[in-house]
Coordinates of C-alpha atoms and ligand atoms in Angstrom, one line a residue:
X5 CA 0.0 0.1 0.1
X6 CA 1.4 3.4 -0.8
X7 CA 0.8 6.1 1.8
X8 CA 0.2 9.8 1.6
X9 CA 0.7 11.0 5.0
X10 CA 3.4 8.8 6.5
X11 CA 6.6 7.1 5.1
X12 CA 7.3 3.5 6.0
X13 CA 10.8 1.9 5.4
X14 CA 12.1 -1.4 6.6
X15 CA 15.7 -1.4 7.8
X16 CA 16.6 -5.0 8.3
X17 CA 14.3 -6.0 11.2
X18 CA 13.3 -2.5 12.2
X19 CA 10.2 -0.8 10.7
X20 CA 10.7 3.2 10.6
X21 CA 7.3 5.0 10.4
X22 CA 7.6 8.8 9.7
X23 CA 4.7 11.2 10.1
X24 CA 4.9 13.1 6.9
X25 CA 2.9 16.3 6.8
X26 CA 5.5 18.8 7.7
X27 CA 3.6 21.7 6.1
X28 CA 1.0 21.2 9.0
X29 CA 3.6 20.2 11.6
X30 CA 2.6 16.5 11.3
X31 CA -0.9 17.3 12.6
X32 CA -2.8 14.1 13.0
X33 CA -6.0 13.9 10.8
X34 CA -8.3 10.9 10.0
X35 CA -6.0 9.8 7.2
X36 CA -2.9 9.7 9.3
X37 CA -4.8 7.5 11.7
X38 CA -6.0 5.2 9.1
X39 CA -2.5 4.9 7.5
X40 CA -0.7 4.5 10.8
X41 CA -3.3 1.8 11.7
X42 CA -2.4 0.0 8.3
X43 CA 1.6 0.4 8.8
X44 CA 1.3 -1.0 12.6
X45 CA -0.8 -3.8 11.6
X46 CA 1.6 -4.8 8.8
X47 CA 4.7 -4.5 11.3
X48 CA 2.9 -6.6 13.9
X49 CA 2.1 -9.3 11.4
X50 CA 5.5 -9.5 9.7
X51 CA 7.7 -12.1 11.6
X52 CA 10.8 -10.5 10.1
X53 CA 10.1 -7.1 11.7
X54 CA 11.0 -7.0 15.4
X55 CA 10.9 -3.4 16.4
X56 CA 9.6 -0.1 15.0
X57 CA 10.4 3.6 15.4
X58 CA 7.7 6.3 14.8
X59 CA 9.2 9.8 14.2
X60 CA 8.2 13.1 12.7
X61 CA 9.5 14.7 9.3
X62 CA 11.2 17.9 9.7
X63 CA 13.0 19.3 12.7
X64 CA 10.2 21.4 13.9
X65 CA 7.7 18.8 15.0
X66 CA 7.0 15.2 16.0
X67 CA 3.4 16.2 15.8
X68 CA 1.8 19.5 16.7
X69 CA -1.6 17.7 17.7
X70 CA -4.9 16.4 16.4
X71 CA -5.7 18.3 13.2
X72 CA -7.5 21.5 14.5
X73 CA -8.6 22.3 10.9
X74 CA -10.4 18.9 10.7
X75 CA -12.2 19.3 14.1
X76 CA -13.2 23.1 13.8
X77 CA -16.5 22.8 12.1
X78 CA -17.3 19.2 13.0
X79 CA -20.7 18.8 14.9
X80 CA -20.6 17.4 18.3
X81 CA -22.8 14.5 17.6
X82 CA -20.5 13.5 15.0
X83 CA -17.6 13.2 17.5
X84 CA -19.8 11.0 19.5
X85 CA -21.4 9.0 16.9
X86 CA -18.0 8.3 15.2
X87 CA -16.5 7.7 18.6
X88 CA -13.8 10.0 17.4
X89 CA -10.2 9.1 18.4
X90 CA -11.3 5.6 19.4
X91 CA -9.3 4.4 16.5
X92 CA -6.1 5.4 18.3
X93 CA -6.6 2.5 20.7
X94 CA -7.4 -0.2 18.0
X95 CA -5.0 1.2 15.4
X96 CA -1.9 2.1 17.4
X97 CA -2.0 1.0 21.2
X98 CA -3.1 -2.4 20.2
X99 CA 0.3 -3.1 18.6
X100 CA 1.7 -6.2 20.3
X101 CA 5.4 -5.7 19.4
X102 CA 7.8 -3.1 20.7
X103 CA 7.9 0.3 19.3
X104 CA 9.8 3.6 20.2
X105 CA 8.8 7.2 19.6
X106 CA 11.7 9.4 18.6
X107 CA 10.5 13.1 19.3
X108 CA 12.3 16.2 18.0
X109 CA 10.5 19.6 18.4
X110 CA 6.9 19.9 19.2
X111 CA 4.8 17.0 20.5
X112 CA 1.8 18.8 21.6
X113 CA -1.9 17.7 22.3
X114 CA -2.5 14.6 20.3
X115 CA 1.3 14.7 19.4
X116 CA 2.1 14.2 22.9
X117 CA -0.5 11.6 23.4
X118 CA 0.7 9.5 20.4
X119 CA 4.3 9.7 21.8
X120 CA 3.1 8.4 25.1
X121 CA 1.3 5.4 23.3
X122 CA 5.0 4.1 22.5
X123 CA 6.7 1.7 24.7
X124 CA 9.1 4.6 25.5
X125 CA 10.1 7.9 24.1
X126 CA 13.6 8.9 23.2
X127 CA 13.8 12.9 23.0
X128 CA 16.0 15.1 21.1
X129 CA 17.2 18.0 23.1
X130 CA 14.8 20.3 21.1
X131 CA 11.7 18.4 22.1
X132 CA 8.8 20.1 23.7
X133 CA 5.7 18.3 25.3
X134 CA 2.5 19.8 25.9
X135 CA -1.3 19.4 26.4
X136 CA -2.6 22.9 25.3
X137 CA -6.1 21.6 24.4
X138 CA -7.6 23.9 27.1
X139 CA -6.7 26.9 25.1
X140 CA -8.9 25.6 22.2
X141 CA -11.9 25.1 24.7
X142 CA -11.3 21.3 24.9
X143 CA -9.2 18.8 26.8
X144 CA -7.1 15.7 25.9
X145 CA -9.0 13.2 24.0
X146 CA -6.4 10.4 23.1
X147 CA -5.3 9.5 26.5
X148 CA -3.2 12.4 27.6
X149 CA -4.8 13.2 30.9
X150 CA -4.3 9.4 32.0
X151 CA -1.0 8.6 30.5
X152 CA 0.5 12.0 31.4
X153 CA -0.5 11.7 34.9
X154 CA 0.8 8.2 35.1
X155 CA 4.2 9.3 33.6
X156 CA 4.8 12.5 35.4
X157 CA 2.4 12.6 38.4
X158 CA -0.5 14.7 39.3
X159 CA 1.2 18.0 40.1
X160 CA 2.9 18.5 36.8
X161 CA 0.2 16.7 34.6
X162 CA -2.5 19.0 36.2
X163 CA -0.3 22.1 35.7
X164 CA 0.3 21.3 32.1
X165 CA -3.4 20.5 31.3
X166 CA -4.7 23.6 33.1
X167 CA -2.2 26.2 31.8
X168 CA -1.1 24.6 28.5
X169 CA 2.6 25.2 29.3
X170 CA 5.1 23.2 27.6
X171 CA 7.8 21.0 29.1
X172 CA 11.2 20.9 27.5
X173 CA 13.3 17.8 27.0
X174 CA 15.3 18.2 30.3
X175 CA 12.2 18.5 32.3
X176 CA 10.5 15.6 30.6
X177 CA 13.5 13.3 31.4
X178 CA 13.7 14.5 34.9
X179 CA 9.9 13.8 35.3
X180 CA 10.1 10.4 33.8
X181 CA 8.3 11.2 30.6
X182 CA 11.1 10.3 28.3
X183 CA 13.7 7.4 28.7
X184 CA 16.6 9.7 27.6
X185 CA 17.7 12.7 25.7
X186 CA 20.0 12.8 22.7
X187 CA 21.3 15.7 20.5
X188 CA 18.9 16.5 17.9
X189 CA 21.2 15.5 15.0
X190 CA 21.7 12.1 16.5
X191 CA 18.0 11.5 17.3
X192 CA 17.1 9.1 14.6
X193 CA 20.4 7.0 14.7
X194 CA 20.1 6.6 18.3
X195 CA 16.5 5.4 18.1
X196 CA 17.2 3.1 15.3
X197 CA 20.2 1.7 17.3
X198 CA 18.0 1.1 20.4
X199 CA 15.4 -0.5 18.0
X200 CA 18.1 -2.8 16.5
X201 CA 19.0 -3.8 20.1
X202 CA 15.5 -4.8 20.8
X203 CA 15.1 -6.4 17.5
X204 CA 18.1 -8.7 18.3
X205 CA 16.3 -10.2 21.4
X206 CA 14.2 -13.2 21.4
X207 CA 10.8 -11.9 19.9
X208 CA 8.3 -13.6 22.1
X209 CA 10.2 -12.5 25.1
X210 CA 10.2 -8.9 23.9
X211 CA 6.4 -9.0 23.4
X212 CA 5.9 -10.7 26.8
X213 CA 8.2 -8.0 28.5
X214 CA 6.2 -5.3 26.7
X215 CA 2.8 -6.8 28.1
X216 CA 4.2 -7.3 31.4
X217 CA 5.4 -3.6 32.1
X218 CA 2.0 -2.2 30.5
X219 CA 0.2 -4.5 33.0
X220 CA 1.5 -2.4 35.9
X221 CA -0.7 0.5 34.7
X222 CA -3.8 -1.8 34.5
X223 CA -4.0 -3.8 37.6
X224 CA -3.1 -3.9 41.3
X225 CA 0.3 -5.2 42.7
X226 CA -0.6 -8.7 43.7
X227 CA -2.6 -9.4 40.6
X228 CA 0.3 -7.9 38.4
X229 CA 2.9 -9.9 40.1
X230 CA 1.0 -13.1 39.7
X231 CA 0.4 -12.4 36.0
X232 CA 4.1 -11.7 35.6
X233 CA 4.9 -14.9 37.1
X234 CA 2.5 -16.8 34.9
X235 CA 3.8 -15.0 31.8
X236 CA 7.4 -15.8 32.9
X237 CA 6.4 -19.6 33.4
X238 CA 4.9 -19.7 29.8
X239 CA 8.2 -18.2 28.5
X240 CA 10.1 -21.1 29.8
X241 CA 8.2 -23.3 27.2
X242 CA 9.6 -21.6 24.3
X243 CA 12.4 -22.9 22.1
X244 CA 14.2 -19.5 22.4
X245 CA 14.4 -19.9 26.2
X246 CA 16.1 -23.2 25.7
X247 CA 18.5 -21.7 23.1
X248 CA 19.0 -18.5 25.4
X249 CA 20.1 -20.4 28.4
X250 CA 22.2 -23.0 26.2
X251 CA 23.9 -20.2 24.4
X252 CA 24.8 -18.5 27.9
X253 CA 26.2 -21.7 29.1
X254 CA 28.2 -22.4 25.9
X255 CA 29.4 -18.7 25.8
X256 CA 28.1 -17.9 22.3
X257 CA 25.4 -15.6 20.9
X258 CA 21.8 -17.2 20.8
X259 CA 20.0 -17.8 17.6
X260 CA 16.3 -17.1 17.8
X261 CA 13.6 -19.1 16.4
X262 CA 10.9 -16.6 17.4
X263 CA 8.8 -19.3 19.2
Ligands
LIG17 C1 -3.8 21.7 12.1 C2 -1.8 22.7 12.5 C3 -1.6 22.2 13.7 C4 -2.8 21.5 14.3 C5 0.0 23.5 13.3 N1 -0.7 23.4 12.2 N2 -0.6 22.8 14.4 N3 -2.8 22.5 11.7 N4 -3.8 21.2 13.3 N5 -2.6 21.0 15.5 C6 -0.2 24.2 10.9 C7 -0.6 25.6 11.1 O1 -2.0 25.9 10.9 C8 0.2 26.2 9.9 O2 -0.3 25.9 8.7 C9 1.4 25.3 10.1 O3 1.0 24.2 10.7 C10 2.7 25.9 10.8 O4 2.2 26.2 12.0 P1 2.5 27.7 12.6 O5 1.4 27.9 13.7 O6 2.5 28.6 11.6 O7 3.9 27.6 13.4 P2 4.6 28.4 14.5 O8 4.2 29.8 14.6 O9 6.0 28.0 14.5 O10 3.8 27.6 15.9 C11 4.0 26.3 16.2 C12 3.0 25.7 17.3 C13 1.6 26.2 16.7 C14 3.3 26.6 18.5 C15 3.2 24.3 17.3 O11 1.4 25.6 15.3 C16 0.4 25.5 17.4 O12 0.2 26.1 18.6 N6 -0.2 24.5 17.0 C17 -1.3 24.0 17.7 C18 -1.0 23.2 18.9 C19 -2.2 22.6 19.6 O13 -3.0 23.3 20.0 N7 -2.3 21.3 19.7 C20 -3.5 20.6 20.3 C21 -4.4 20.4 19.2 S1 -5.9 19.6 19.8 P3 -0.9 27.2 7.7 O14 -1.2 26.5 6.5 O15 -2.2 27.6 8.4 O16 0.2 28.3 7.7 C22 -5.5 18.0 20.2 C23 -6.4 17.0 20.7 C24 -7.8 17.5 20.9 O17 -4.4 17.5 19.6 C25 -8.6 16.6 21.6 C26 -10.0 17.2 21.8 C27 -11.1 16.7 20.8

């Protein structure tokens, strides 16, 4: 499938997806969501692809939000009847394999929310995160009030949502929103390097590790720990567990079957 709003490249086992509406600072419209959905579904379904990176085209923005021009004249009933924004859950969050958001420049509103859907964020030193929806008379609609609060705590999340102020990369790292900061010129290389490292891991173990960490946001401690233990026990049945432990003992790299 050819895309109009995103670019998709396969670099060995890593899928690189680039939001590509630089003239609109990569604002997220219905077409972007549909195309991202297809790209993530293809990535998830291809056993040769083991990690993905999502980034923005241009240096100025990862994404400056949901497309305000698309939403400006839309009747409220249509937002409700279409269950507007629900597709982000089914098209993006539902991805079972790991993916990284590589953020340079603005990640605002839906752009910040999309970055927070990633398994982790690597930020350029130019990154700026914010939830400025209040200035438009609305509020986050793609998970921002929930994911930002879980990532940085109530004080900062509430301040950002109520004032619309942006957080720079340093504050985002201090607050736990991003995994690490790199110089802008090295962002893509660093994200691809990190993705290649993840892609070199046993793939079922990568999927299960992702599921386990996400479980921490969905359940209480005792249930989460029990689920972790059961998932760990299930992984011990894989051929890659046998191979991984044998490779360690024999002091050689593991060769993964992906099952
Ligand atoms: C549509 C957008 C856009 C957006 C920028 N553009 N953000 N188009 N939707 N979210 C377009 C501009 O209209 C302009 O196109 C071009 O991108 C360049 O933007 P400028 O504003 O000229 O750039 P600059 O002056 O450098 O300012 C950058 C900026 C500003 C600070 C990031 O663009 C901005 O504030 N954008 C909106 C950020 C925002 O409010 N995001 C949250 C959206 S709501 P033209 O062709 O006009 O020159 C959301 C969730 C809503 O995400 C959930 C509730 C339903």
